[in-house]
Short mmCIF file of C-alpha atoms in Angstrom, two decimals:
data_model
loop_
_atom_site.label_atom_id
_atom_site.label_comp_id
_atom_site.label_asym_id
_atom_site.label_seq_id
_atom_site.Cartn_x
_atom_site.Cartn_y
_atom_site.Cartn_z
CA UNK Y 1 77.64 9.56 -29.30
CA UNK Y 2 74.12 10.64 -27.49
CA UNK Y 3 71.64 8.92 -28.06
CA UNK Y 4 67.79 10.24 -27.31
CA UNK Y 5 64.61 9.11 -26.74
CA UNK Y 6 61.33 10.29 -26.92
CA UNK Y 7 58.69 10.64 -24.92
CA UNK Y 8 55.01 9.53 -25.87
CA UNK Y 9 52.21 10.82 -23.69
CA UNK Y 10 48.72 8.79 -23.85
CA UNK Y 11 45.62 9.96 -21.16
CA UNK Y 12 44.11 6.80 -19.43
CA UNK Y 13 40.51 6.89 -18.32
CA UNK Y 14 38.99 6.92 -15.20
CA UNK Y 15 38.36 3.35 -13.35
CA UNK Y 16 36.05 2.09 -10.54
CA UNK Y 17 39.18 2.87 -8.44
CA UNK Y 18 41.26 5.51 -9.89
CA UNK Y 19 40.84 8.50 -11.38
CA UNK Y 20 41.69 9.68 -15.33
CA UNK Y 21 45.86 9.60 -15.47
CA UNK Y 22 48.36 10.29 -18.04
CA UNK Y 23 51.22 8.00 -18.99
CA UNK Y 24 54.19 9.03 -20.17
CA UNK Y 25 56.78 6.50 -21.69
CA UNK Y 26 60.55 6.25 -23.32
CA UNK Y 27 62.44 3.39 -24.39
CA UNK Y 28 63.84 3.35 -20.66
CA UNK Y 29 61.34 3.64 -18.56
CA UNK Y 30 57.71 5.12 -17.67
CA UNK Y 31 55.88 7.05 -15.12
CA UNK Y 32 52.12 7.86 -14.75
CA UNK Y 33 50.65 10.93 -12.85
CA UNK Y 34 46.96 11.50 -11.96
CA UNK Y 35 45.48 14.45 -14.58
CA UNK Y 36 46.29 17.32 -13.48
CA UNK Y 37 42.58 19.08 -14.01
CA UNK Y 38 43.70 22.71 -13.62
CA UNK Y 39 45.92 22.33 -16.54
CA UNK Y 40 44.54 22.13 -20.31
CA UNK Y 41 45.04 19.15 -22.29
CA UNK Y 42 48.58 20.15 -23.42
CA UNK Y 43 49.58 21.30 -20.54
CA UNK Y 44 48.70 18.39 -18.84
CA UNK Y 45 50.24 16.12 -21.31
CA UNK Y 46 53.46 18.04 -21.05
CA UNK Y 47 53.59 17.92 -17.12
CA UNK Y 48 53.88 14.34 -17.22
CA UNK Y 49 56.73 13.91 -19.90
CA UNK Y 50 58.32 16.25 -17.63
CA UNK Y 51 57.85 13.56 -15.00
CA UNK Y 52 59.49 11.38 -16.82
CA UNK Y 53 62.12 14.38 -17.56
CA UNK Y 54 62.93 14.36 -13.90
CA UNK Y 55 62.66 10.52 -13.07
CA UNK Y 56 65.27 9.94 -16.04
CA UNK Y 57 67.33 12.96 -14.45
CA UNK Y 58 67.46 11.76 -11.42
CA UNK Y 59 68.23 7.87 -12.56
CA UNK Y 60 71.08 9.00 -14.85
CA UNK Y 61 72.29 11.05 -12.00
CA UNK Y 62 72.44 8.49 -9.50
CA UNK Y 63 74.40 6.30 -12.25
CA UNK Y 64 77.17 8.68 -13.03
CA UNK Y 65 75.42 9.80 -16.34
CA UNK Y 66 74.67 13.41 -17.62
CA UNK Y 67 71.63 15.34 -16.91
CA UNK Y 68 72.61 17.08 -20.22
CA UNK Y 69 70.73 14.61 -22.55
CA UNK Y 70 67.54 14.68 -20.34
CA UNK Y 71 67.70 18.22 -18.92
CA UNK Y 72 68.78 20.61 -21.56
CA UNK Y 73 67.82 21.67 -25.08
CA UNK Y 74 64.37 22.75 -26.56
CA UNK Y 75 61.79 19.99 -25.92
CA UNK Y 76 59.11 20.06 -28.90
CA UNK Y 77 55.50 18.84 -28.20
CA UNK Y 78 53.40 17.11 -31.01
CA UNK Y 79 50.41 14.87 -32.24
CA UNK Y 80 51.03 11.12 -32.19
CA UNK Y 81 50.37 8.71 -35.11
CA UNK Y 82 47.30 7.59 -33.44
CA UNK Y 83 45.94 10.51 -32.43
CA UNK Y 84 45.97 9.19 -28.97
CA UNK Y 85 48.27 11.65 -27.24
CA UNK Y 86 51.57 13.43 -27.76
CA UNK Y 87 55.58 13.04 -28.81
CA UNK Y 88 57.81 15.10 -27.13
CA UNK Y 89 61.33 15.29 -28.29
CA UNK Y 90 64.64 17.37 -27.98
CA UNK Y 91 65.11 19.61 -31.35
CA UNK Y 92 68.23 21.95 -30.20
CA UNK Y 93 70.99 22.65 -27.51
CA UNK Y 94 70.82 19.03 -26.31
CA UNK Y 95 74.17 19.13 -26.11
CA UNK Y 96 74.98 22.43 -24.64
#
């Protein structure tokens, strides 16, 4: 059995020291990249679940897992409940 996670995407603001970033989280594990600013707001939110996309890759990889559940299949972008930022999760051919 696969099991899969999604991916929520939430923009963090600028600080004293950093600049605005988006975080992009699953049940295991996160990464946060600085906003991209040549990107619009969905594209930006979607290059950082693909961060994650390739972080979780890579991890599974490295543990003898498949890329298949990460990698593949048609990723679908929406609203969250909040209204805070996005959900991204797989829809088809995850298992292709």
């Amino acid at each position: 059995m696969t099991i899969y996670q999604a991916i929520e995407t939430k923009y963090i603001g600028p600080t004293n020291t950093k600049g605005g970033r988006i975080k992009a989280e699953c049940w295991g594990g996160n990464v946060t990249i600085s906003y991209p600013h040549e990107l619009n707001t969905d594209e930006a939110h979607k290059a950082a679940a693909q961060a994650l996309i390739d972080k979780m890759t890579a991890l599974a990889l490295r543990h003898g897992g498949s890329r298949s559940i990460w990698n593949t299949g048609t990723w679908t972008q929406g609203g969250n409940a909040k209204g805070t930022g996005y959900v991204f999760t797989v829809t088809e051919g995850a298992d292709a």
